Amino acid sequence: MAFSPLVDELVESLRCLPGVGQKTAQRMAFHLLERGRSGGSRLSDALSNAMTGVRRCERCQNFADTELCGICENPQRTNGTICVVESPSDLLAIEQAGDYRGGYFVLMGHLSPIDGVGPEEIGIERLLDRIRQEGVSELILATNPTVEGEATAHYIADRLDGQGILITRLAHGIPVGGELGYVDGFTLTHAFRGRKPLIE
Amino acid sequence: MAFSPLVDELVESLRCLPGVGQKTAQRMAFHLLERGRSGGSRLSDALSNAMTGVRRCERCQNFADTELCGICENPQRTNGTICVVESPSDLLAIEQAGDYRGGYFVLMGHLSPIDGVGPEEIGIERLLDRIRQEGVSELILATNPTVEGEATAHYIADRLDGQGILITRLAHGIPVGGELGYVDGFTLTHAFRGRKPLIE
């Protein structure tokens, strides 16, 4: 063992971070020890507080410090619209876009029978209960445009069939600022099919 | 603020790690909260212990838990040879190669007047004191083959001029397992100049 047990343990622990292998963990540990001790102590406190204190919002399953998350606590955002996303980072992306002002439901995953993830694991019964109780008018299925994301969206839509709720899916099309020459064929097909009159 | 203060503080704190920006910090925080809480708690403890407990070895400047590091405490490795390296990761690479059995001196940097790093900052006086006290026979200057590393090596060599100590520098040449076609011209020139008879 070339280093002290404390340094070895720090390197080993840093490997629990996603995308961090032996070399990166070493680089991080040495950086903190050489030039970032105050940052390291702050990170230690933040980790310990978050690992013990962060729970799931009882209404939308998002991360929260208290029973309800900030969005669910806001009465202006319980307006009969729920946006279903796969993960907190999807929610964050939508929040940063800044336009949507309704509520959320965070699945924390998608249906994936091969990995043993069924409707129960991602809280779909909880979502259906909430829709029943709150009287939702629109459900936006913002799961990812992948095979699993599409399957999850269709499953939820099937379960709500005939209940008079407007169920929508995000539009596919050309990204704003993108160049046509770099857009793939599937996206272009969607963009053509979803074209709109310039003057409405 | 879309998330709880605890999550926001965790994301912000993770950014003190080298190479970690906002998006990576978010991904790390969500990963720990979703699937790695025990790893996160372990990392918190390891960080806190290392940030307060790790100091510099009084003999070689390497990271250590006690007054002397493991290598300096080992009497078999105080054999009159000191290998000077720029950083603990260089030391680790040499240790992992497994062949060198002498002592070390870790500069924790290199001479760089433009950044205000002079001989005092990298502990060169300490190295010279140690050489005087211990009676070193060989000093291996294993600083990096960069402009600053070469300058640091030459500075140390100049300071020890005429004291009868063998001062060496690591050999340049073709990496073992490398292909000649991919080796740069400078390295090839060094490899030619340093060629050796096959039967010695």
XYZ file of C-alpha atoms in Angstrom:
400
model
C 0.000 0.000 0.000
C 1.706 3.156 -1.195
C -0.624 5.584 0.531
C -2.153 6.000 3.901
C -5.320 4.005 4.742
C -7.315 7.261 4.808
C -6.344 8.130 1.229
C -6.950 4.567 0.037
C -10.420 4.563 1.583
C -11.199 7.949 -0.007
C -10.166 6.685 -3.468
C -12.210 3.499 -3.022
C -15.296 5.444 -1.854
C -15.147 7.913 -4.746
C -15.644 4.981 -7.117
C -19.312 4.773 -6.099
C -19.875 7.868 -8.261
C -21.132 7.054 -11.778
C -18.426 7.188 -14.457
C -15.589 7.309 -11.928
C -12.963 4.551 -12.180
C -9.696 3.986 -10.328
C -7.663 6.671 -12.127
C -10.351 9.362 -11.944
C -10.971 8.576 -8.267
C -7.245 8.996 -7.586
C -7.166 12.287 -9.459
C -10.205 13.525 -7.502
C -8.751 12.455 -4.155
C -5.379 14.093 -4.820
C -7.051 17.262 -6.080
C -9.162 17.530 -2.920
C -6.197 16.818 -0.638
C -3.857 19.223 -2.427
C -6.082 22.139 -3.278
C -9.659 21.626 -2.160
C -9.902 20.610 1.501
C -12.669 23.098 2.300
C -14.663 21.900 -0.728
C -14.110 18.317 0.373
C -15.433 19.002 3.870
C -18.438 20.816 2.436
C -19.102 17.861 0.112
C -18.847 15.476 3.048
C -21.512 17.417 4.981
C -23.768 17.806 1.938
C -23.552 14.079 1.205
C -24.301 13.058 4.753
C -27.272 15.459 4.991
C -28.695 14.442 1.617
C -28.252 10.688 2.097
C -30.156 10.755 5.370
C -32.548 13.662 4.745
C -33.805 13.372 1.159
C -37.032 11.399 0.701
C -39.631 11.019 -2.021
C -42.542 13.468 -2.364
C -45.733 11.647 -1.402
C -47.652 13.154 -4.281
C -45.264 13.135 -7.280
C -42.431 10.791 -6.177
C -39.812 13.495 -6.847
C -36.960 14.024 -4.364
C -38.049 16.224 -1.454
C -36.894 17.245 2.026
C -40.403 17.189 3.453
C -43.651 15.294 2.833
C -44.367 17.281 -0.347
C -41.838 18.743 -2.802
C -41.699 22.446 -3.626
C -43.792 22.068 -6.773
C -46.540 19.997 -5.103
C -46.704 22.496 -2.234
C -47.350 25.351 -4.654
C -51.185 25.717 -5.010
C -50.799 27.513 -8.369
C -49.282 24.366 -9.854
C -52.041 21.944 -8.917
C -54.168 23.065 -11.810
C -55.439 19.779 -13.206
C -52.451 19.070 -15.438
C -49.883 16.360 -14.662
C -46.702 15.836 -16.661
C -45.288 12.303 -16.325
C -41.476 12.115 -16.582
C -38.995 9.273 -16.123
C -36.465 10.993 -13.870
C -35.759 14.104 -11.797
C -33.310 15.310 -14.462
C -36.117 15.288 -17.056
C -38.234 17.327 -14.644
C -35.350 19.752 -14.184
C -34.958 20.194 -17.958
C -38.676 21.042 -18.272
C -38.485 23.430 -15.295
C -35.466 25.163 -16.810
C -37.362 25.655 -20.082
C -39.728 27.641 -17.825
C -42.957 27.404 -19.809
C -44.877 24.553 -18.140
C -46.759 25.539 -14.959
C -48.611 22.344 -13.985
C -47.728 19.436 -11.704
C -45.491 16.419 -12.246
C -45.291 12.725 -11.601
C -41.791 11.237 -11.570
C -41.719 7.514 -12.424
C -38.032 7.110 -11.418
C -37.608 4.667 -14.293
C -39.613 3.081 -17.086
C -41.345 -0.249 -17.670
C -38.678 -2.860 -18.377
C -39.936 -6.416 -17.730
C -36.483 -7.853 -18.543
C -35.046 -5.967 -15.525
C -38.030 -6.839 -13.339
C -39.478 -3.305 -13.489
C -43.265 -3.546 -13.733
C -46.070 -0.973 -13.191
C -45.800 -1.414 -9.397
C -42.093 -0.476 -9.273
C -42.559 2.866 -11.050
C -45.668 3.813 -9.062
C -48.326 3.681 -11.788
C -51.069 2.696 -9.308
C -50.137 5.749 -7.281
C -50.445 7.915 -10.402
C -53.892 6.441 -11.229
C -55.033 6.985 -7.611
C -53.917 10.584 -7.780
C -55.705 11.157 -11.105
C -58.888 9.694 -9.581
C -58.655 11.876 -6.453
C -57.598 15.182 -7.998
C -59.755 15.167 -11.127
C -57.027 15.730 -13.684
C -58.021 17.233 -17.040
C -54.794 16.645 -18.994
C -52.023 14.088 -18.620
C -48.842 14.882 -20.558
C -46.762 11.737 -21.095
C -43.223 13.119 -21.312
C -41.363 9.809 -21.069
C -38.304 9.531 -23.309
C -38.723 8.737 -27.037
C -37.067 5.316 -26.564
C -38.617 1.843 -26.854
C -39.114 1.610 -23.074
C -40.323 5.191 -22.773
C -42.895 4.694 -25.549
C -44.061 1.407 -24.016
C -44.484 3.093 -20.619
C -46.485 5.932 -22.198
C -48.747 3.519 -24.060
C -49.296 1.419 -20.944
C -50.401 4.459 -18.941
C -52.633 5.652 -21.804
C -54.265 2.207 -22.033
C -55.008 2.163 -18.308
C -56.780 5.542 -18.566
C -58.722 4.686 -21.718
C -62.342 5.896 -21.735
C -62.081 8.070 -18.631
C -62.436 11.343 -20.523
C -58.938 12.598 -19.694
C -56.974 14.361 -22.441
C -53.744 12.358 -22.817
C -50.959 14.009 -24.800
C -47.409 13.217 -25.828
C -44.648 15.781 -26.554
C -44.241 16.751 -30.215
C -41.413 15.364 -32.320
C -39.753 17.642 -34.841
C -36.671 19.619 -35.774
C -34.807 21.063 -32.759
C -34.893 24.874 -32.630
C -31.643 26.160 -34.108
C -30.891 22.795 -35.753
C -29.892 22.433 -39.398
C -32.043 20.280 -41.666
C -29.006 18.494 -43.124
C -28.121 17.036 -39.727
C -31.606 15.881 -38.716
C -32.273 12.114 -38.971
C -34.967 10.676 -41.208
C -37.404 9.621 -38.467
C -37.386 13.101 -36.970
C -37.857 14.709 -40.394
C -40.810 12.389 -41.112
C -42.382 13.416 -37.797
C -41.680 17.076 -38.590
C -43.379 16.779 -41.986
C -46.422 14.969 -40.591
C -46.754 17.508 -37.785
C -46.371 20.590 -40.052
C -48.523 23.612 -39.237
C -49.962 26.487 -41.270
C -47.777 29.585 -40.902
C -50.808 31.845 -40.347
C -53.300 30.219 -37.999
C -35.767 26.013 -7.245
C -37.085 22.730 -8.604
C -35.475 20.515 -5.988
C -35.099 20.455 -2.283
C -32.351 22.581 -0.675
C -30.530 19.382 0.362
C -30.314 18.132 -3.244
C -29.307 21.578 -4.521
C -26.517 21.801 -1.938
C -25.318 18.294 -2.866
C -25.167 19.185 -6.575
C -23.344 22.426 -5.800
C -20.814 20.668 -3.536
C -20.057 17.920 -6.066
C -18.797 20.613 -8.422
C -15.644 20.974 -6.310
C -14.452 17.684 -7.872
C -12.122 18.162 -10.852
C -13.828 17.734 -14.237
C -17.323 17.811 -12.744
C -19.692 20.483 -14.098
C -23.360 21.185 -13.445
C -24.770 18.306 -15.536
C -22.328 15.684 -14.235
C -22.902 16.842 -10.659
C -26.657 16.431 -11.157
C -26.187 12.960 -12.620
C -23.958 11.972 -9.686
C -26.377 13.359 -7.098
C -29.389 11.598 -8.657
C -27.455 8.345 -8.977
C -26.468 8.427 -5.305
C -29.992 9.316 -4.171
C -31.688 6.707 -6.369
C -29.360 3.753 -6.174
C -26.310 4.441 -4.025
C -27.251 5.810 -0.601
C -24.925 3.471 1.295
C -22.043 4.374 -1.041
C -22.852 8.053 -0.540
C -22.733 7.737 3.241
C -19.455 5.853 3.044
C -18.033 8.567 0.776
C -19.176 11.228 3.218
C -17.307 9.540 6.081
C -14.190 8.889 3.977
C -14.110 12.514 2.851
C -14.515 13.893 6.319
C -11.813 11.582 7.741
C -9.368 12.273 4.917
C -9.885 16.057 4.854
C -9.120 16.341 8.562
C -6.697 13.426 9.013
C -4.371 13.386 6.017
C -1.149 15.359 6.414
C 2.203 15.531 4.641
C 5.027 13.108 5.479
C 7.784 15.068 7.245
C 10.491 13.314 5.278
C 9.198 12.988 1.697
C 6.191 15.379 1.590
C 3.886 12.585 0.399
C 0.389 12.235 1.882
C 0.444 10.369 5.197
C -1.776 9.679 8.199
C 1.092 9.938 10.673
C 4.375 11.823 10.940
C 6.043 9.548 8.367
C 4.425 7.816 5.382
C 4.508 4.034 4.925
C 7.510 4.147 2.591
C 9.608 6.406 4.834
C 8.800 4.227 7.846
C 10.143 1.151 6.041
C 13.884 0.819 6.951
C 14.551 -1.292 3.848
C 13.644 1.648 1.655
C 16.015 4.205 3.194
C 18.935 2.840 1.229
C 20.605 5.999 0.003
C 18.511 6.436 -3.141
C 15.863 9.146 -3.501
C 13.495 9.406 -6.440
C 12.098 12.921 -6.916
C 8.573 13.020 -8.408
C 6.137 15.847 -9.043
C 2.991 14.318 -7.573
C 1.611 11.422 -5.510
C 0.115 9.904 -8.676
C 3.598 9.717 -10.239
C 4.802 7.960 -7.083
C 1.893 5.554 -7.329
C 2.713 4.728 -10.967
C 6.325 3.917 -10.001
C 5.166 1.843 -7.022
C 2.766 -0.095 -9.238
C 5.599 -0.875 -11.671
C 7.092 -2.568 -8.603
C 10.783 -2.472 -9.463
C 12.105 0.557 -7.566
C 12.848 -0.078 -3.871
C 14.345 3.222 -2.668
C 12.819 6.322 -1.086
C 10.943 9.250 -2.606
C 10.603 12.976 -2.427
C 7.291 14.402 -3.649
C 7.544 18.015 -4.858
C 3.739 18.451 -5.126
C 4.287 20.569 -8.224
C 7.100 21.930 -10.359
C 8.974 25.194 -10.667
C 6.736 27.685 -12.437
C 7.757 31.306 -11.777
C 4.783 32.593 -13.792
C 2.412 30.989 -11.224
C 4.541 32.115 -8.292
C 5.931 28.625 -7.629
C 9.590 28.899 -6.678
C 12.034 26.459 -5.000
C 10.571 27.264 -1.560
C 7.011 26.269 -2.532
C 7.986 22.788 -3.745
C 10.279 22.106 -0.782
C 13.664 22.020 -2.513
C 15.474 23.306 0.598
C 13.920 20.435 2.514
C 15.175 17.978 -0.110
C 18.702 19.427 0.076
C 18.636 19.267 3.897
C 17.568 15.647 3.729
C 20.334 14.787 1.240
C 22.870 16.471 3.547
C 21.622 14.599 6.627
C 21.079 11.139 5.140
C 24.100 10.894 2.864
C 22.314 10.015 -0.360
C 24.325 8.202 -3.062
C 21.894 8.523 -5.984
C 19.188 11.051 -6.760
C 16.779 10.012 -9.534
C 15.025 13.055 -11.004
C 11.727 11.588 -12.206
C 9.932 14.877 -12.898
C 7.740 14.885 -16.017
C 9.346 15.311 -19.474
C 7.681 18.732 -19.889
C 9.296 22.171 -20.012
C 8.556 22.791 -16.312
C 9.574 19.275 -15.282
C 12.898 19.547 -17.132
C 13.545 22.986 -15.642
C 12.855 21.658 -12.142
C 15.209 18.707 -12.702
C 17.978 20.972 -13.984
C 17.530 23.384 -11.082
C 17.907 20.575 -8.528
C 20.909 19.144 -10.411
C 22.577 22.587 -10.428
C 22.077 22.993 -6.689
C 23.817 19.657 -6.030
C 26.655 20.249 -8.466
C 30.078 19.110 -7.193
C 28.809 17.236 -4.145
C 29.677 13.792 -5.500
C 26.092 12.562 -5.726
C 25.067 10.496 -8.764
C 22.176 12.398 -10.343
C 20.130 10.503 -12.945
C 17.105 11.125 -15.136
C 14.682 8.469 -16.420
C 15.443 7.123 -19.930
C 13.435 8.275 -22.932
C 12.605 5.730 -25.630
C 9.957 3.622 -27.290
C 7.196 2.455 -24.881
C 7.201 -1.321 -24.380
C 4.557 -2.816 -26.690
C 4.424 0.362 -28.801
C 4.616 0.377 -32.578
C 7.400 2.328 -34.242
C 5.006 3.917 -36.760
C 3.118 5.690 -33.974
C 6.120 6.982 -32.034
C 6.892 10.702 -32.424
C 10.161 11.978 -33.843
C 11.625 13.326 -30.592
C 11.095 10.005 -28.831
C 12.593 8.084 -31.756
C 15.640 10.367 -31.740
C 16.077 9.682 -28.012
C 15.610 5.954 -28.624
C 18.308 5.959 -31.324
C 20.767 7.936 -29.220
C 20.174 5.666 -26.238
C 20.485 2.394 -28.202
C 22.198 -0.502 -26.468
C 24.160 -3.552 -27.642
C 21.902 -6.614 -27.738
C 24.547 -8.802 -26.057
C 26.147 -6.931 -23.187
